[in-house]
Amino acid sequence: MAVVEKHTFQAEIKQLLHILVHSLYKDREIFIRELISNASDALSKIQFEMLTNQDIVDPDAELLIEIHADPENRILKIVDTGIGMTAEEMVSNLGVIAHSGAREYLQRLKDATSAAELIGQFGVGFYSVFMVADKVEVTSRSYLPDAQAWSWISSGEDSYEIVPAEKTTRGTEVVIHLREDADEFARVWKLREVIKRHSDYVGFPIYLYPSDKKEEGEETPINQQVALWRRPASEVEAEAYNNFYRMLTADFEEPLVHIHAQGDAPIQFYALLYIPSRAERSLLSVRREPGLKLYTRKILIQEYNTDLLPDYLQFVQGVVDSEDLPLNISRETVQSNPQIAKLRQVLTKRVLSDLSKLADSEPEKYARLWAEFSQFFKHGVVSEYSDRERLLPLIRFHTSTHPDSWVSLDEYVERAKQVEGQKAIYYIITDSVNSAVHSPHLDPFKARGLEVLFLTETVDGFFVTALREHQGFKLVSVDAADLDLEGIGQVPAADETSTPVEQDALDQLLVKMRNVLGDSVESVRVSKVLSTGSPVRLVAPEGTLDRHTQRVYQLLDREFEIPPRILEINARHTIIRNLAEHLERQDDELVESTVKLLYENALLADGIHPNPSEMVEHIQKLMEAATRL
Ligand code: ADP
Ligand code: MG
């Protein structure tokens, strides 16, 4: 590296700086939070390094942050004894945005009046200093024994300089030359207030000095240094939880739920966990991977730990801190550590039981959570047998009798017990509530007053296969070939009113239908369950893939051919009666077209029609025949 090097900022940073310098944000003070958070990160890193390595600059230096206020010269200085930066690190950390969503971020920042919620994102917190500074000098000495000290200097325009510096102690010093309109940030009272507000829980002591000289005598840190998660839940205000979440994730929306847990047995831990309001991590999130922050005795061991919660809960954000994990635990050995397994058990149990309570006490809030995360919990039922008992009370479905609310399995069973003869939980697998409501498979259930669960997510097929039964009630698909509703629920009213087609005519029709449909169906038979509403339905022959598995196959591979199914006809339905009568008089195109369309309608209703546009042609044929009369 040359003695003085001038570097141009990456284009995105130029834009960022331009916005920061020229916009008037109401919350400029957050630049202090950002710089302190960088100092604290740097201290965490050296703390972690020192667990295994003593061959560093200043191994005995106290881990601290100093704030020096110099109002006369309008200078604010933030000093840390953290890991420091080499010249190369300064170039890559303070000259480039590595984040892929930069453009979207910049657009949002341009339109915002409040920078606070945006600035910590993308790892660009440092630049917030240019909301208040007309010049910034960062001088740093890396912890590496043979590294030199360097200064990074910029006035927030197009470029920065890197020059050699005199600094013998480890760490970083940020000297901020404040703009005239930002002179308050060199005043002790203001700094005290801002630091109290945003950085009180920072885990390292922050000392505040009224001038550039360290004063004699006793000094006490101005921050409490008690991490939020280590404080008793009863002392923490709701707003503090939300602020911490925002700091952690830079999420725009408030979390749906926070869980603040502490425990001693079987393992000591503090945990502060959040359920975000969205299942999808925002493009703008600072959390670039799933996982929880793991601290051991206040030292950050892992930024993204995915072993503390099961896979299906990886959307949970937060921090876990334990006194019982060995300090020499490394990122590599975390996974196999038996204490981690204990923590995972405790945390999982806690999350599930808190959610279960929430479902009871705040059903509306729970409904929002469910709408967002339903498939994760169902995956849990499928994949984590040991959590199943705890997960089941969380599961909800829409049902045929409650299409607009969420029904739990227990509620369903409670109601089913009141129904004469019901021994099963009936479900229908479709792609939406709307298609479930209109499915021919529901007719016999509606007629008997039976409730049917609507399974509309891809995971649901696996869910019912894994669960099989609940509280002694078998899970039964409405299109099961052996479905028998005899003696269950109310006797369908239609049974007495409409009369079925005569046997001879019916036999003739069955043969005709079989001929028309050929190998596309396994067989054609009279339905035992259809009595009102729909003329036909399709059922899966015993032993073939069930419908939901087929749907998954279909989703994966468009070429997939549906194995032939059994077409059941409703001998009491007007269309079937008319068709049989018509066939007795004449066997013509009308019969053929109607049969084909009945079959295709059934495929469509089940969401398995391989090519719905073909129906247009068949409908036209039918109209031709109909208009000829
Ligand atoms: P983030 O903190 O999200 O990574 P910032 O823009 O705040 O983004 O900081 C960019 C990078 O600059 C940090 O990741 C870190 O590598 C480096 N950095 C900033 N301040 C310090 C500091 N005081 N000590 C060491 N490195 C620092
Ligand atoms: Mg930062």
XYZ file of C-alpha atoms and ligand atoms in Angstrom:
657
model
C 0.000 0.000 0.000
C 1.401 3.379 -1.016
C 1.924 6.090 1.533
C -1.140 8.034 0.541
C -3.757 6.384 -1.513
C -6.825 8.002 -2.877
C -9.750 5.656 -3.486
C -13.045 6.293 -5.163
C -16.131 4.934 -3.461
C -18.149 2.219 -5.116
C -21.108 3.750 -7.026
C -23.677 2.562 -4.484
C -21.784 4.221 -1.666
C -21.576 7.491 -3.566
C -25.335 7.412 -3.944
C -25.786 6.480 -0.328
C -23.579 9.321 0.831
C -25.345 11.759 -1.426
C -28.693 10.840 0.101
C -27.358 10.944 3.648
C -25.664 14.303 3.244
C -28.550 15.989 1.478
C -31.599 14.653 3.299
C -32.826 16.038 6.561
C -33.642 13.077 8.709
C -35.371 13.720 11.984
C -33.414 11.060 13.833
C -29.804 11.799 12.987
C -28.743 10.793 16.490
C -28.830 7.122 15.546
C -25.380 7.487 13.975
C -24.081 7.214 17.552
C -25.894 3.949 18.036
C -24.365 2.647 14.788
C -20.798 3.597 15.667
C -21.136 2.188 19.173
C -22.575 -0.986 17.757
C -19.577 -1.298 15.421
C -17.243 -0.760 18.362
C -19.109 -3.377 20.343
C -18.920 -5.836 17.417
C -15.176 -5.233 17.185
C -14.834 -5.902 20.919
C -16.862 -9.119 20.642
C -14.582 -10.274 17.862
C -11.373 -9.742 19.814
C -12.949 -11.354 22.846
C -13.718 -14.401 20.770
C -10.240 -14.417 19.231
C -8.640 -14.299 22.676
C -10.343 -17.526 23.702
C -7.742 -19.331 21.620
C -5.067 -16.810 20.701
C -2.910 -14.662 22.977
C -0.442 -13.641 20.315
C -2.094 -10.297 19.671
C -1.470 -6.603 20.212
C -2.344 -5.443 23.758
C -3.698 -8.717 25.144
C -4.319 -7.069 28.517
C -6.131 -3.955 27.349
C -9.528 -3.442 28.952
C -12.354 -4.092 26.484
C -14.100 -0.741 26.416
C -15.575 2.104 24.425
C -14.668 5.730 25.016
C -16.615 8.737 23.853
C -14.761 12.051 23.857
C -16.765 15.229 23.463
C -15.051 18.438 22.389
C -17.734 21.095 21.835
C -15.265 23.930 21.243
C -13.828 22.279 18.182
C -17.076 20.531 17.299
C -15.352 17.168 17.444
C -16.718 13.866 18.663
C -14.393 10.902 19.030
C -15.380 7.278 19.520
C -12.624 4.905 20.568
C -12.632 1.160 21.061
C -10.085 -1.490 22.015
C -11.628 -3.986 19.617
C -10.142 -6.086 16.863
C -9.141 -3.151 14.664
C -8.676 -3.081 10.907
C -5.735 -3.410 8.551
C -5.508 -1.036 5.585
C -6.970 -3.702 3.309
C -9.846 -4.246 5.704
C -10.577 -0.550 5.747
C -10.839 -0.551 1.973
C -13.158 -3.515 1.856
C -15.224 -2.653 4.950
C -15.552 1.086 4.493
C -15.488 1.377 0.712
C -17.820 -1.285 -0.640
C -21.363 -2.463 0.038
C -21.369 -6.192 -0.344
C -25.139 -6.486 -0.124
C -27.165 -7.542 -3.132
C -30.333 -5.573 -2.391
C -28.499 -2.227 -2.388
C -30.544 -0.570 -5.090
C -33.874 -1.263 -3.448
C -32.468 -0.093 -0.176
C -31.257 3.193 -1.611
C -34.644 3.844 -3.160
C -36.348 3.341 0.175
C -33.869 5.540 1.924
C -34.450 8.307 -0.588
C -38.173 8.280 0.130
C -37.867 7.993 3.899
C -38.086 10.797 6.412
C -36.776 8.588 9.148
C -33.390 7.035 8.609
C -33.452 5.142 11.869
C -35.159 2.040 10.635
C -33.177 1.791 7.442
C -29.678 2.759 8.321
C -28.552 -0.290 10.234
C -29.347 -2.455 7.242
C -26.983 -3.842 4.647
C -23.998 -3.295 6.799
C -23.991 0.401 5.974
C -24.502 1.723 9.501
C -21.101 3.355 9.490
C -22.009 5.848 6.763
C -24.818 7.292 8.877
C -22.097 9.414 10.421
C -22.245 11.561 7.289
C -25.675 12.800 8.325
C -23.810 14.959 10.850
C -20.169 15.102 9.759
C -18.312 17.058 7.131
C -15.174 15.032 7.694
C -14.454 11.672 9.314
C -11.115 10.109 10.188
C -11.006 6.454 11.164
C -7.669 5.409 12.613
C -7.187 1.760 13.350
C -4.564 -0.679 14.504
C -5.361 -4.307 13.866
C -4.834 -6.946 16.566
C -2.348 -8.749 14.297
C 1.128 -8.215 15.793
C 2.857 -7.055 12.628
C 0.080 -4.873 11.254
C 0.570 -1.114 10.934
C -1.872 1.595 11.923
C -3.690 3.436 9.127
C -6.188 6.212 8.804
C -9.183 6.280 6.512
C -10.213 9.862 5.794
C -13.226 11.133 3.910
C -15.456 14.155 3.722
C -18.349 12.091 2.419
C -18.026 12.996 -1.236
C -16.715 10.727 -3.971
C -13.547 9.461 -2.429
C -11.544 8.608 0.644
C -7.851 8.458 1.457
C -5.869 5.823 3.258
C -2.751 7.167 4.983
C -0.290 5.697 7.496
C -0.994 6.657 11.082
C 0.599 6.792 14.502
C -1.336 4.492 16.773
C 0.381 1.968 18.949
C -2.604 0.587 20.815
C -5.030 -1.946 19.459
C -8.405 -0.860 18.172
C -10.193 1.876 16.302
C -10.690 5.568 16.791
C -13.359 7.441 14.838
C -12.892 11.213 14.805
C -15.980 13.056 13.655
C -15.822 16.681 12.573
C -19.396 17.758 13.115
C -21.298 20.018 10.770
C -22.366 23.341 12.169
C -25.982 22.257 12.444
C -24.944 19.162 14.395
C -22.879 20.726 17.155
C -25.131 19.289 19.849
C -23.494 15.899 19.303
C -20.334 17.189 20.917
C -22.217 18.050 24.108
C -22.020 15.714 27.042
C -25.673 15.997 28.091
C -26.830 15.151 24.593
C -24.469 12.205 24.269
C -25.466 10.868 27.647
C -29.112 11.020 26.683
C -28.634 9.398 23.280
C -26.407 6.629 24.582
C -28.832 5.898 27.404
C -31.636 5.654 24.896
C -30.010 3.464 22.276
C -26.985 1.751 23.725
C -27.614 1.182 27.404
C -27.444 -2.597 27.120
C -24.216 -2.726 25.084
C -22.166 -5.446 26.748
C -18.957 -3.404 27.122
C -18.463 -0.341 29.322
C -18.915 3.025 27.625
C -17.014 5.902 29.231
C -17.896 9.475 28.416
C -15.268 12.242 28.620
C -16.092 15.915 28.487
C -12.938 16.816 26.589
C -10.285 15.122 24.568
C -8.194 14.413 27.670
C -8.913 11.481 29.914
C -9.588 12.959 33.317
C -8.099 11.848 36.568
C -10.043 10.005 39.224
C -12.861 7.520 39.260
C -14.779 6.744 36.142
C -17.983 4.813 35.881
C -19.444 3.622 32.614
C -22.574 5.454 31.539
C -24.306 2.329 30.281
C -25.803 -0.397 32.428
C -24.234 -3.093 30.256
C -26.942 -5.538 31.120
C -28.000 -7.215 27.945
C -31.733 -6.968 27.486
C -32.125 -10.726 27.548
C -30.358 -10.930 30.924
C -32.773 -8.537 32.565
C -35.855 -9.834 34.415
C -38.773 -9.899 32.008
C -40.884 -7.976 34.512
C -38.551 -4.971 34.209
C -38.471 -4.745 30.445
C -41.002 -2.577 28.657
C -42.710 -3.734 25.490
C -41.099 -0.920 23.527
C -37.627 -2.101 24.527
C -38.358 -5.531 23.092
C -39.442 -4.007 19.816
C -36.418 -1.726 19.654
C -34.096 -4.607 20.224
C -35.816 -6.600 17.499
C -35.398 -3.707 15.101
C -31.711 -3.466 15.960
C -31.259 -7.175 15.489
C -33.091 -7.609 12.204
C -33.704 -4.138 10.783
C -37.175 -5.494 10.040
C -39.713 -2.780 9.199
C -42.577 -4.500 10.885
C -42.908 -5.240 14.540
C -42.513 -8.855 15.548
C -45.711 -10.818 16.073
C -44.513 -12.375 19.290
C -41.552 -12.093 21.607
C -40.544 -14.782 24.050
C -38.269 -13.798 26.882
C -37.195 -16.919 28.715
C -34.704 -17.636 31.449
C -34.004 -20.886 33.197
C -31.588 -22.855 35.353
C -32.446 -26.499 34.898
C -31.449 -28.660 33.174
C -29.227 -25.901 31.831
C -28.768 -22.226 32.639
C -29.843 -19.910 29.842
C -31.295 -16.575 28.831
C -33.188 -16.330 25.583
C -34.945 -13.555 23.773
C -36.758 -14.937 20.780
C -39.009 -13.296 18.230
C -41.498 -14.459 15.667
C -41.352 -12.009 12.772
C -44.523 -10.789 11.147
C -43.567 -12.416 7.846
C -42.343 -15.875 7.003
C -40.176 -14.562 4.180
C -37.072 -12.809 5.377
C -37.100 -9.366 3.827
C -34.560 -8.649 1.125
C -33.455 -5.829 3.353
C -32.959 -7.836 6.485
C -29.567 -7.637 8.143
C -29.984 -11.253 9.141
C -28.539 -12.856 6.066
C -29.046 -16.421 7.169
C -31.435 -18.245 9.440
C -30.299 -18.939 12.975
C -30.021 -17.471 16.456
C -27.182 -15.466 17.943
C -25.416 -17.634 20.485
C -23.539 -16.143 23.440
C -21.565 -18.054 25.993
C -21.049 -16.071 29.195
C -21.723 -12.844 27.323
C -19.299 -13.667 24.533
C -20.739 -13.932 21.061
C -19.804 -17.399 19.846
C -21.947 -17.695 16.774
C -23.868 -15.211 14.687
C -26.188 -17.780 13.096
C -26.790 -20.901 15.112
C -29.255 -23.338 13.597
C -28.891 -26.095 16.194
C -30.790 -24.372 18.975
C -34.165 -24.901 17.371
C -35.539 -27.613 15.093
C -35.634 -26.999 11.333
C -39.284 -26.116 11.277
C -38.673 -23.200 13.667
C -35.795 -21.626 11.735
C -37.866 -18.506 11.094
C -37.475 -17.572 14.768
C -35.040 -14.687 15.378
C -33.201 -13.821 18.536
C -30.454 -14.373 21.028
C -29.549 -17.254 23.328
C -26.980 -16.846 26.096
C -25.850 -19.561 28.492
C -23.453 -19.688 31.407
C -23.221 -23.453 31.116
C -21.602 -23.746 27.712
C -17.827 -24.170 27.788
C -15.950 -21.057 26.707
C -13.724 -23.076 24.441
C -16.691 -24.128 22.387
C -15.884 -23.327 18.808
C -18.123 -22.764 15.861
C -17.247 -26.279 14.746
C -17.971 -28.067 17.997
C -21.227 -26.303 18.816
C -23.247 -28.812 16.890
C -22.064 -31.888 18.744
C -22.162 -30.323 22.189
C -24.620 -32.147 24.462
C -25.508 -28.893 26.236
C -26.742 -27.501 22.943
C -29.094 -30.451 22.610
C -30.460 -29.645 26.075
C -30.908 -26.006 25.176
C -32.690 -26.993 22.033
C -35.125 -29.124 23.967
C -35.859 -26.416 26.489
C -36.209 -23.672 23.887
C -38.419 -25.700 21.584
C -40.694 -26.615 24.452
C -40.897 -23.005 25.533
C -41.689 -21.649 22.070
C -44.418 -24.212 21.504
C -46.014 -23.760 24.889
C -45.994 -19.957 24.591
C -47.655 -20.222 21.212
C -50.204 -22.622 22.548
C -51.068 -20.118 25.270
C -51.253 -17.353 22.715
C -53.653 -19.406 20.622
C -55.977 -19.637 23.626
C -55.644 -16.116 24.963
C -55.366 -14.083 21.760
C -56.965 -16.093 18.964
C -56.943 -13.159 16.542
C -53.248 -12.561 16.914
C -52.651 -16.269 16.657
C -54.671 -16.355 13.434
C -52.263 -13.816 11.924
C -49.337 -15.933 12.962
C -51.004 -19.033 11.618
C -51.774 -17.446 8.274
C -48.075 -16.715 7.893
C -46.396 -19.795 9.399
C -48.916 -22.665 9.122
C -46.791 -24.778 6.838
C -43.778 -24.670 9.157
C -45.740 -26.172 12.040
C -47.264 -28.812 9.802
C -43.761 -29.672 8.621
C -42.908 -30.043 12.282
C -45.656 -32.610 12.756
C -44.285 -34.523 9.778
C -40.586 -34.318 10.608
C -40.207 -34.124 14.410
C -42.056 -36.971 15.999
C -40.901 -35.969 19.466
C -42.559 -32.540 19.171
C -45.798 -33.822 17.722
C -47.860 -33.791 20.902
C -46.906 -30.174 21.481
C -47.415 -29.150 17.895
C -50.864 -30.619 17.375
C -52.690 -28.078 19.548
C -51.233 -25.360 17.298
C -52.562 -26.782 14.047
C -55.574 -25.092 12.446
C -57.689 -25.663 9.359
C -60.608 -24.066 7.660
C -63.505 -26.507 7.459
C -66.677 -27.005 5.479
C -68.827 -25.765 8.344
C -66.361 -23.015 9.360
C -64.801 -21.876 6.098
C -63.910 -18.444 7.468
C -62.392 -19.361 10.817
C -59.577 -21.573 12.026
C -60.520 -24.873 13.609
C -58.177 -26.992 15.715
C -58.147 -30.776 15.531
C -59.460 -30.978 19.086
C -62.365 -28.682 18.266
C -63.179 -30.816 15.265
C -63.142 -34.000 17.300
C -65.240 -32.366 20.021
C -67.946 -31.613 17.471
C -67.557 -34.974 15.716
C -68.268 -36.747 19.002
C -71.719 -35.161 18.997
C -72.484 -36.654 15.585
C -74.286 -39.986 15.394
C -71.898 -42.706 14.209
C -68.923 -40.480 13.324
C -65.599 -42.167 13.995
C -63.338 -40.345 11.549
C -61.878 -36.954 10.784
C -62.824 -36.215 7.201
C -60.610 -34.084 5.028
C -60.466 -32.828 1.499
C -57.237 -31.918 -0.244
C -57.564 -29.087 -2.740
C -55.646 -26.044 -3.783
C -57.911 -23.447 -2.232
C -60.780 -22.988 0.174
C -62.886 -21.892 -2.757
C -62.379 -25.073 -4.734
C -62.970 -27.117 -1.574
C -66.314 -25.418 -1.025
C -67.416 -26.298 -4.551
C -66.031 -29.804 -4.668
C -68.481 -32.610 -5.531
C -66.795 -34.688 -2.849
C -68.399 -32.508 -0.214
C -71.980 -33.187 -1.291
C -72.571 -36.300 0.769
C -70.981 -34.620 3.786
C -73.092 -31.517 3.452
C -76.167 -33.670 3.081
C -75.360 -35.455 6.345
C -74.268 -32.348 8.212
C -70.674 -33.608 8.574
C -67.728 -31.260 8.979
C -64.763 -31.665 6.608
C -61.269 -30.228 7.045
C -59.953 -28.190 4.128
C -56.347 -29.082 3.362
C -55.019 -26.505 0.959
C -51.235 -26.470 1.416
C -48.738 -28.734 -0.295
C -47.482 -29.997 3.048
C -50.988 -31.142 4.029
C -50.721 -34.379 2.082
C -47.659 -35.309 4.085
C -49.337 -34.084 7.234
C -52.290 -36.479 7.002
C -50.055 -39.335 5.957
C -47.852 -38.763 9.000
C -50.664 -38.228 11.476
C -53.097 -40.990 10.425
C -55.351 -40.469 13.425
C -56.084 -38.058 16.232
C -57.764 -38.921 19.539
C -58.767 -42.283 18.113
C -60.395 -40.689 15.059
C -58.897 -41.945 11.803
C -58.160 -39.364 9.139
C -60.209 -40.206 6.062
C -60.096 -38.516 2.686
C -63.428 -37.581 1.167
C -62.419 -39.291 -2.059
C -61.429 -42.587 -0.489
C -62.689 -45.435 -2.682
C -64.050 -47.285 0.329
C -65.775 -44.282 1.860
C -68.914 -45.436 3.657
C -71.196 -42.908 5.296
C -74.014 -45.315 6.058
C -75.552 -44.470 9.418
C -73.363 -41.417 9.995
C -74.935 -38.032 10.669
C -78.387 -37.056 9.463
C -80.108 -39.078 6.749
C -79.770 -37.020 3.558
C -83.074 -35.411 2.640
C -82.695 -36.230 -1.059
C -82.932 -39.957 -0.362
C -86.704 -39.762 -0.071
C -87.481 -37.203 -2.746
C -85.644 -38.048 -5.954
C -85.766 -41.535 -7.384
C -82.777 -43.235 -8.938
C -82.624 -44.355 -12.561
C -84.096 -47.789 -13.337
C -81.580 -50.620 -13.114
C -81.646 -51.581 -16.806
C -81.163 -48.039 -18.034
C -78.473 -47.552 -15.443
C -76.560 -50.654 -16.555
C -76.775 -49.521 -20.140
C -75.455 -46.080 -19.193
C -72.566 -47.526 -17.197
C -71.469 -49.612 -20.185
C -71.777 -46.633 -22.483
C -69.752 -44.414 -20.216
C -67.050 -46.995 -19.890
C -66.869 -47.248 -23.680
C -66.688 -43.514 -24.148
C -64.044 -42.968 -21.507
C -62.024 -46.068 -22.306
C -58.752 -46.436 -20.465
C -58.865 -42.989 -18.985
C -60.911 -44.430 -16.126
C -60.389 -47.583 -14.121
C -64.092 -48.295 -13.981
C -67.476 -46.605 -13.805
C -69.800 -47.434 -10.939
C -72.818 -46.182 -9.035
C -71.855 -44.146 -5.998
C -72.888 -45.182 -2.544
C -72.313 -41.724 -1.138
C -73.423 -39.219 -3.767
C -77.082 -38.352 -3.406
C -77.475 -34.631 -4.004
C -75.656 -31.860 -5.811
C -73.069 -33.481 -8.010
C -73.661 -35.955 -10.855
C -70.266 -37.681 -10.588
C -67.069 -37.875 -8.597
C -63.682 -39.487 -9.044
C -62.170 -41.787 -6.476
C -58.730 -43.270 -6.247
C -58.682 -47.051 -6.601
C -57.287 -48.751 -3.536
C -53.523 -49.094 -3.720
C -52.823 -46.275 -6.156
C -51.178 -43.049 -5.202
C -53.515 -40.868 -3.252
C -54.606 -37.620 -4.687
C -52.346 -35.297 -2.741
C -49.224 -37.230 -3.617
C -50.285 -37.127 -7.213
C -50.751 -33.397 -7.011
C -47.241 -33.009 -5.694
C -45.960 -35.157 -8.553
C -47.893 -33.043 -10.948
C -46.440 -29.859 -9.525
C -42.951 -31.254 -9.895
C -43.370 -32.706 -13.344
C -45.955 -31.377 -15.712
C -45.765 -34.465 -17.895
C -46.982 -36.704 -15.117
C -49.929 -38.850 -16.140
C -52.704 -39.394 -13.651
C -53.385 -43.090 -13.195
C -56.958 -43.976 -14.127
C -59.501 -43.504 -11.349
C -62.933 -44.815 -10.623
C -65.742 -42.611 -11.894
C -68.726 -42.789 -9.577
C -72.097 -41.588 -10.757
C -75.007 -40.257 -8.765
C -77.982 -42.305 -9.934
C -80.407 -39.747 -8.525
C -78.944 -36.734 -10.264
C -81.024 -35.070 -12.981
C -78.197 -35.088 -15.516
C -77.625 -38.799 -14.994
C -81.374 -39.519 -15.197
C -81.761 -37.463 -18.361
C -78.704 -39.052 -19.869
C -79.953 -42.584 -19.179
C -83.359 -41.765 -20.651
C -81.843 -40.155 -23.681
C -79.581 -43.128 -24.243
C -82.557 -45.501 -24.208
C -84.076 -43.527 -27.078
C -80.979 -42.792 -29.115
C -77.227 -43.192 -28.806
C -75.813 -40.044 -30.339
C -73.141 -37.409 -30.036
C -74.986 -35.646 -27.219
C -74.489 -38.633 -24.945
C -70.841 -38.943 -25.799
C -70.076 -35.246 -25.328
C -71.947 -35.111 -22.050
C -70.096 -38.133 -20.673
C -66.740 -36.685 -21.633
C -67.541 -33.370 -20.047
C -68.827 -34.947 -16.853
C -65.510 -36.696 -16.529
C -63.515 -33.580 -17.307
C -65.543 -31.518 -14.867
C -64.668 -34.001 -12.174
C -60.969 -33.754 -13.035
C -61.215 -30.003 -12.935
C -63.009 -29.971 -9.600
C -60.229 -32.108 -8.144
C -57.576 -29.831 -9.560
C -56.012 -32.623 -11.606
C -57.144 -31.818 -15.133
C -53.932 -32.114 -17.148
C -55.038 -29.618 -19.771
C -58.188 -27.614 -18.980
C -58.088 -25.736 -22.266
C -59.058 -28.963 -24.062
C -62.446 -28.599 -22.448
C -63.337 -25.686 -24.683
C -63.540 -27.970 -27.678
C -65.689 -30.493 -25.814
C -68.019 -27.799 -24.548
C -68.430 -26.561 -28.109
C -69.325 -30.066 -29.270
C -71.915 -30.280 -26.549
C -73.389 -26.922 -27.473
C -73.563 -27.987 -31.093
C -75.497 -31.076 -30.116
C -77.747 -29.155 -27.763
C -78.581 -26.407 -30.241
C -79.356 -28.927 -32.966
C -82.480 -30.074 -31.090
P -22.040 -3.589 9.720
O -21.675 -3.194 11.091
O -23.489 -3.934 9.604
O -21.163 -4.644 9.115
P -21.145 -0.949 9.097
O -21.309 -0.043 7.926
O -21.636 -0.411 10.391
O -21.851 -2.302 8.765
O -19.620 -1.328 9.242
C -18.951 -1.903 8.128
C -17.774 -2.745 8.557
O -16.706 -1.903 8.954
C -18.006 -3.616 9.759
O -18.585 -4.844 9.387
C -16.589 -3.819 10.280
O -15.943 -4.858 9.552
C -15.928 -2.528 9.951
N -15.894 -1.651 11.130
C -16.671 -0.582 11.357
N -16.383 -0.030 12.538
C -15.390 -0.776 13.092
C -14.652 -0.724 14.327
N -14.883 0.206 15.248
N -13.705 -1.664 14.529
C -13.454 -2.620 13.606
N -14.108 -2.715 12.438
C -15.066 -1.806 12.179
Mg -22.531 -1.586 11.986
